[in-house]
Short mmCIF file of C-alpha atoms in Angstrom, two decimals:
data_model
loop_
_atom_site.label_atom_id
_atom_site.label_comp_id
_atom_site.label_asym_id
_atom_site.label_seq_id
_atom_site.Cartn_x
_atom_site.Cartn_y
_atom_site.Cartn_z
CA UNK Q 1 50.51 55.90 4.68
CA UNK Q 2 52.56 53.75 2.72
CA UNK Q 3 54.46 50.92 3.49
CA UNK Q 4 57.48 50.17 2.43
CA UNK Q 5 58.38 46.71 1.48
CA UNK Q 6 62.24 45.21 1.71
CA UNK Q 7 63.85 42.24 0.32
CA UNK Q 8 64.25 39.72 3.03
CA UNK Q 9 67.82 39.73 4.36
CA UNK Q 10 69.78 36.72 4.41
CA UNK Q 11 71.65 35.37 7.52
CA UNK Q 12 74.99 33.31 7.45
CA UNK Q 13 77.16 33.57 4.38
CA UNK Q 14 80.66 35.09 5.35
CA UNK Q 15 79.96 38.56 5.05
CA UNK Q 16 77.70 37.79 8.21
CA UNK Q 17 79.90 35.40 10.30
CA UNK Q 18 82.94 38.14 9.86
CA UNK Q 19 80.62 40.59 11.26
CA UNK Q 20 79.39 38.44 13.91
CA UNK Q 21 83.03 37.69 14.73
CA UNK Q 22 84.34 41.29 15.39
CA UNK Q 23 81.37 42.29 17.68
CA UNK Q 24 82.03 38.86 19.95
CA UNK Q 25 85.65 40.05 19.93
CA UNK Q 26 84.70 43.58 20.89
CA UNK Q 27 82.93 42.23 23.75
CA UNK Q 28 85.71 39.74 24.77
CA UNK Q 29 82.98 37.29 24.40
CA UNK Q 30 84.08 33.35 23.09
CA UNK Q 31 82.38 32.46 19.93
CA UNK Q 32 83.01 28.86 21.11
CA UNK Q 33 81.09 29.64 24.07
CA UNK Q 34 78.01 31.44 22.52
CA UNK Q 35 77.89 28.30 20.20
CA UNK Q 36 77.47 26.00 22.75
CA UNK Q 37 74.70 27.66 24.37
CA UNK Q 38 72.93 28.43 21.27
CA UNK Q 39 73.60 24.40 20.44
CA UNK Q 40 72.30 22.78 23.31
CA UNK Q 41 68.84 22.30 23.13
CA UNK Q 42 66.33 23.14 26.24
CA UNK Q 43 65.05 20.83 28.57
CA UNK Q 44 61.45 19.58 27.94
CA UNK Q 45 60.09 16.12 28.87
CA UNK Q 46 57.08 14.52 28.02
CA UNK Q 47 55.64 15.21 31.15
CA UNK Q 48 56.03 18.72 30.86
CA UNK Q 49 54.45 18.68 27.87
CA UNK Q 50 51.91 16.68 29.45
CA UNK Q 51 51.33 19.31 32.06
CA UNK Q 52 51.28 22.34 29.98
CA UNK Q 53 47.90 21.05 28.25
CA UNK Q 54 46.62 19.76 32.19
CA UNK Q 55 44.17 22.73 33.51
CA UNK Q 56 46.02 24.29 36.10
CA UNK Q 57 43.78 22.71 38.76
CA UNK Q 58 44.65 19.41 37.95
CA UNK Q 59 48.59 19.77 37.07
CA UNK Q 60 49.38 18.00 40.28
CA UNK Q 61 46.70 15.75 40.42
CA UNK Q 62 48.12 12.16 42.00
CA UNK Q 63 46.32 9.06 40.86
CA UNK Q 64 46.02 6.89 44.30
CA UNK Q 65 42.92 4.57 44.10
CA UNK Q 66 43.87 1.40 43.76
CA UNK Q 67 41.54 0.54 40.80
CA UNK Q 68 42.40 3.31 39.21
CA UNK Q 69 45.99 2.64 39.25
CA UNK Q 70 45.06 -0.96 38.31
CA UNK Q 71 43.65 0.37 35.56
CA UNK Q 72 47.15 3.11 34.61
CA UNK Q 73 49.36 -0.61 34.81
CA UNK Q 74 46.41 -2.19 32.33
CA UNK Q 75 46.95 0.47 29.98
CA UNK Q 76 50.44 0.35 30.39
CA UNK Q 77 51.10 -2.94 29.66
CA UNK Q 78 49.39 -2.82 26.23
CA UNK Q 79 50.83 0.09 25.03
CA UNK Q 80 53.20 -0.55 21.91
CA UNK Q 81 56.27 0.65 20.43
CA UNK Q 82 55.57 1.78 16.87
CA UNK Q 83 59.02 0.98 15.51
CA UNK Q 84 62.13 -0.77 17.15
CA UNK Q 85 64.04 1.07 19.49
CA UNK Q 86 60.65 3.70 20.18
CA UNK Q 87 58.63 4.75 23.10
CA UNK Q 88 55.76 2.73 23.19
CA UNK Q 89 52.72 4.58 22.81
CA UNK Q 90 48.56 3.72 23.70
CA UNK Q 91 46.96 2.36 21.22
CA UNK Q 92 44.06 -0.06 22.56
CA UNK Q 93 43.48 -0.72 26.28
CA UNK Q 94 40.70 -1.03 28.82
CA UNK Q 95 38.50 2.12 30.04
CA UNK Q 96 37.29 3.06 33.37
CA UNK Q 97 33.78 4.75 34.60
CA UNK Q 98 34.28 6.39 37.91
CA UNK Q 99 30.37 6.92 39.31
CA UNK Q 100 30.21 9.07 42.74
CA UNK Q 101 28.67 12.36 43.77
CA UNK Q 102 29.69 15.59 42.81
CA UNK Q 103 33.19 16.56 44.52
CA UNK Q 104 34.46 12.74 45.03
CA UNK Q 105 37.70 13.17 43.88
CA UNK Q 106 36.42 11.36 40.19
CA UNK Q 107 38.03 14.02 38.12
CA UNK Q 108 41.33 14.66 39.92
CA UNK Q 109 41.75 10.59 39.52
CA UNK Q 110 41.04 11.21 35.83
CA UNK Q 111 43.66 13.19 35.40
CA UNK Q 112 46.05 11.66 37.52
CA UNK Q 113 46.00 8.56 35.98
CA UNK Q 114 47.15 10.14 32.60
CA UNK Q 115 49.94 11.98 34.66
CA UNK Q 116 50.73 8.19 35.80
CA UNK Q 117 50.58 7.11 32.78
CA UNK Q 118 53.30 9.32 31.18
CA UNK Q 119 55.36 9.28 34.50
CA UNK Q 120 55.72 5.65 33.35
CA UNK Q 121 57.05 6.17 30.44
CA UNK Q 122 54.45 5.46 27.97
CA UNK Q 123 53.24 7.90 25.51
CA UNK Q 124 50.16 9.17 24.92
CA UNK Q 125 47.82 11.27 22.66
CA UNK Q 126 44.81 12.10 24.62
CA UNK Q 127 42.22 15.03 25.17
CA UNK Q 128 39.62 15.68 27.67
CA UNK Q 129 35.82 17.27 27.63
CA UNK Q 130 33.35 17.20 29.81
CA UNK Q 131 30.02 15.86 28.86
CA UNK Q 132 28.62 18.93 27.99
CA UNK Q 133 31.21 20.81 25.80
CA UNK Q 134 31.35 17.59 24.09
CA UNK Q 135 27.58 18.31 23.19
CA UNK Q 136 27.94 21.52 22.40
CA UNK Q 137 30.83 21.41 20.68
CA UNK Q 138 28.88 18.38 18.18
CA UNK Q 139 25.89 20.12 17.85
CA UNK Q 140 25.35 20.31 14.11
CA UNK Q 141 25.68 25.08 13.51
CA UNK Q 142 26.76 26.78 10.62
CA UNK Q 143 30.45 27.36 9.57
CA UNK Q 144 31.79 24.13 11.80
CA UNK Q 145 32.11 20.64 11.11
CA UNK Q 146 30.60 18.56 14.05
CA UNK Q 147 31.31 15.14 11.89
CA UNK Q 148 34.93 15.81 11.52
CA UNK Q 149 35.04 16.60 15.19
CA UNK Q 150 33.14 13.56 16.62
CA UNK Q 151 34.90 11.12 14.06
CA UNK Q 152 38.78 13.27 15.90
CA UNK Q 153 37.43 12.59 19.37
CA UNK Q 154 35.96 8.99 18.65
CA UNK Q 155 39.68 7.99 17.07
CA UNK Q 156 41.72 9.75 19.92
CA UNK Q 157 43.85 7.38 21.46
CA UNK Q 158 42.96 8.07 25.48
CA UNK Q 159 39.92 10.25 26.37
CA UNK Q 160 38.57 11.78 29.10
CA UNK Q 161 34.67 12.54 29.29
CA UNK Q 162 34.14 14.25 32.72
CA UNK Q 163 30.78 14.74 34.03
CA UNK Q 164 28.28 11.88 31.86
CA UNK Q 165 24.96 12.49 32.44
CA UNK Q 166 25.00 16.32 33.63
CA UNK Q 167 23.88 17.14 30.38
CA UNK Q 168 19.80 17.64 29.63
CA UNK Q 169 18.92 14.15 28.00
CA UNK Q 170 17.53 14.23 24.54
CA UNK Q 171 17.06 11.98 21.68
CA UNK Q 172 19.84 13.75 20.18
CA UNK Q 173 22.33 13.29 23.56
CA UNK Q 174 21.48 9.47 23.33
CA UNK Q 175 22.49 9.07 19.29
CA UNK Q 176 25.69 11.12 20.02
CA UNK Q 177 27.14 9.44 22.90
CA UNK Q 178 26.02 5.74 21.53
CA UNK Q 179 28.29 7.09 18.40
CA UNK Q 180 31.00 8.21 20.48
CA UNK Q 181 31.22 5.44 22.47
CA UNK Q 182 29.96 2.00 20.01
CA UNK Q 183 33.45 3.43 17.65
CA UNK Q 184 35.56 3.82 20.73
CA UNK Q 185 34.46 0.37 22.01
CA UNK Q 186 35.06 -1.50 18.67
CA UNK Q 187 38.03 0.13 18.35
CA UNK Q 188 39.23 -0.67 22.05
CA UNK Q 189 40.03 2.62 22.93
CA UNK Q 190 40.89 3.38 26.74
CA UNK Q 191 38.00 5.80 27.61
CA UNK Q 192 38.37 7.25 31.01
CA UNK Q 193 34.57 8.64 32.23
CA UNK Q 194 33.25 9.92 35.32
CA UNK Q 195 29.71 10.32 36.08
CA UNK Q 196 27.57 11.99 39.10
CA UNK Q 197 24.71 9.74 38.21
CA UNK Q 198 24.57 6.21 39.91
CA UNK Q 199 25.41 3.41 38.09
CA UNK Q 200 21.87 1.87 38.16
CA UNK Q 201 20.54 5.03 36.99
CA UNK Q 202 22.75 5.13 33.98
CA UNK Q 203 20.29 2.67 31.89
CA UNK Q 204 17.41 5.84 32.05
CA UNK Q 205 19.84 8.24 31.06
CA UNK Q 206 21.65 6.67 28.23
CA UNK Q 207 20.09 3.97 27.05
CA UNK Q 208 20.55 0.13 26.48
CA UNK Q 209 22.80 0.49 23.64
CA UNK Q 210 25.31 2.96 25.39
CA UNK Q 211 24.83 0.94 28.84
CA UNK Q 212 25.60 -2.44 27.57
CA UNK Q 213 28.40 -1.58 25.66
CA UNK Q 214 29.85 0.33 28.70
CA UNK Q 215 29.37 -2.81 30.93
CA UNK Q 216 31.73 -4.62 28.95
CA UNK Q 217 34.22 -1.89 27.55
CA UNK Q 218 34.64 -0.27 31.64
CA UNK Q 219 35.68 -1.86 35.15
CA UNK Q 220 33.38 0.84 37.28
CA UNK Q 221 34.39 2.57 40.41
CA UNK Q 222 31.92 3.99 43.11
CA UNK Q 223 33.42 6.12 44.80
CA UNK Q 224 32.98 7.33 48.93
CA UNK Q 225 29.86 9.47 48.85
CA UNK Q 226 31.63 12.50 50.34
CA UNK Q 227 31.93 15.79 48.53
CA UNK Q 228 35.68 16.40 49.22
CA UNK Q 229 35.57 20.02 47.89
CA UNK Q 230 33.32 20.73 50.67
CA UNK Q 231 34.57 18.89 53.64
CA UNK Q 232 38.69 18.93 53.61
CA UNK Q 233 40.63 17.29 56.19
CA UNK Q 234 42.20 19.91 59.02
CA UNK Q 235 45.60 21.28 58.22
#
C-alpha cells in the first residue's frame, strides 16, 4: 500500500479569505458574527482546572474542620505574587498531619483544603500520592528514573501524601520518606499528610529522624474515631 504524501496546505492569504467569504454569503451567515465567536475565548477558571486533575470522588470535597481551615488561611497568607500586578502563588507555608482511623473524613479534608485554597484566590502547583504509589513509584527498576522523580515531588510546591504508614515498613521506606520529607521541611514546603496510624505510634513506624522533623514542620489533627464511610447520617 502506498501512501501518498502532500505538501501541507496553507490557510489565510487572500485566495482563502475570498473563498471563505462567498460560502458565509451563500449561507447568509455574518462574517462579523462568526469572528466574534471564533474570538472570544472559552471560559476556564483556575478552579476548574483545579477540579479536572481532583479524582472524581473528591471534586466536591468541602474543607470544614476548623484546623484545617486554619491551616488553608496559614497558607494563604504566605503565598506571594511573583511579579507586580500577579496572582500570588504558594511558595513556603506550614503543613498539616491529619492522624484518625480509616474512613475519618482525613482525605476528603485533604483535598478540600486545596479546593479552599484556590477558591481563595491563590494559586497553586500541587500533586497528590498516597503513601504507597509514592513507594512504588521510587522504587529504584529499569528504564525509569526514581531520583528525578523524588527530587519533582520533594520540590512541588503543595503535596498531598494520603495514607502514611499503610505501607510495609522497611529500611528502604524509612530512607525514602526521611528524604522526602528532611528537603520538604528545609525548604518549608506546605505538606498536607494523613495517616491511619496514631500519632504515638508514628515514632516505630518512621523513625526519629522523620518524627522529629514532622513535630516541628506539622500542627496534627486527630480526628473522631468514626469510620464515616461506614456509618452515614440518615437522609
Amino acid at each position: 500500500m502506498r501512501t501518498r504524501n502532500r505538501e501541507p496546505q496553507l490557510l489565510g492569504g487572500t485566495g482563502t479569505v475570498d473563498r471563505m467569504a462567498r460560502i458565509l454569503a451563500a449561507r447568509n451567515i455574518d462574517p462579523a458574527a462568526v469572528a466574534d465567536v471564533v474570538d472570544e475565548p472559552e471560559p476556564y477558571s483556575p478552579l476548574d482546572a483545579l477540579l479536572a486533575g481532583m479524582p472524581p470522588r473528591y471534586r466536591g470535597a468541602v474543607a470544614d474542620h476548623p484546623q484545617v481551615l486554619a491551616w488553608v488561611r496559614d497558607v494563604a497568607e504566605a503565598a506571594v505574587a511573583p511579579s507586580l500586578g500577579a496572582r500570588r502563588q504558594v511558595t513556603t507555608g506550614p503543613s498539616l498531619l491529619m492522624a484518625g482511623v480509616v474512613g475519618a473524613g482525613k482525605t476528603h479534608q485533604a483535598y478540600g483544603a486545596v479546593r479552599r485554597l484556590v477558591q481563595s484566590g491563590v494559586g497553586v502547583r500541587w500533586r497528590a500520592t498516597t503513601a504507597a504509589d509514592l513507594y512504588a513509584d521510587l522504587r529504584p527498576r529499569p528504564g525509569a528514573d526514581s531520583e528525578r522523580e523524588l527530587a519533582a515531588v520533594s520540590c512541588c510546591p503543595l503535596l498531598i501524601i494520603d495514607d502514611l504508614g499503610a505501607a510495609k515498613a522497611s529500611e528502604w521506606v524509612e530512607e525514602v520518606t526521611y528524604r522526602l520529607i528532611n528537603r520538604r521541611y528545609n525548604h518549608m514546603l506546605p505538606t498536607l499528610i494523613t495517616t491511619n496510624l496514631a500519632i504515638k505510634d508514628l515514632r516505630a513506624y518512621l523513625g526519629d529522624r522523620v518524627t522529629s522533623r514532622l513535630a516541628q514542620m506539622t500542627t496534627r489533627v486527630e480526628f473522631e474515631p468514626v469510620d464515616r464511610r461506614r456509618y452515614r447520617p440518615a437522609a
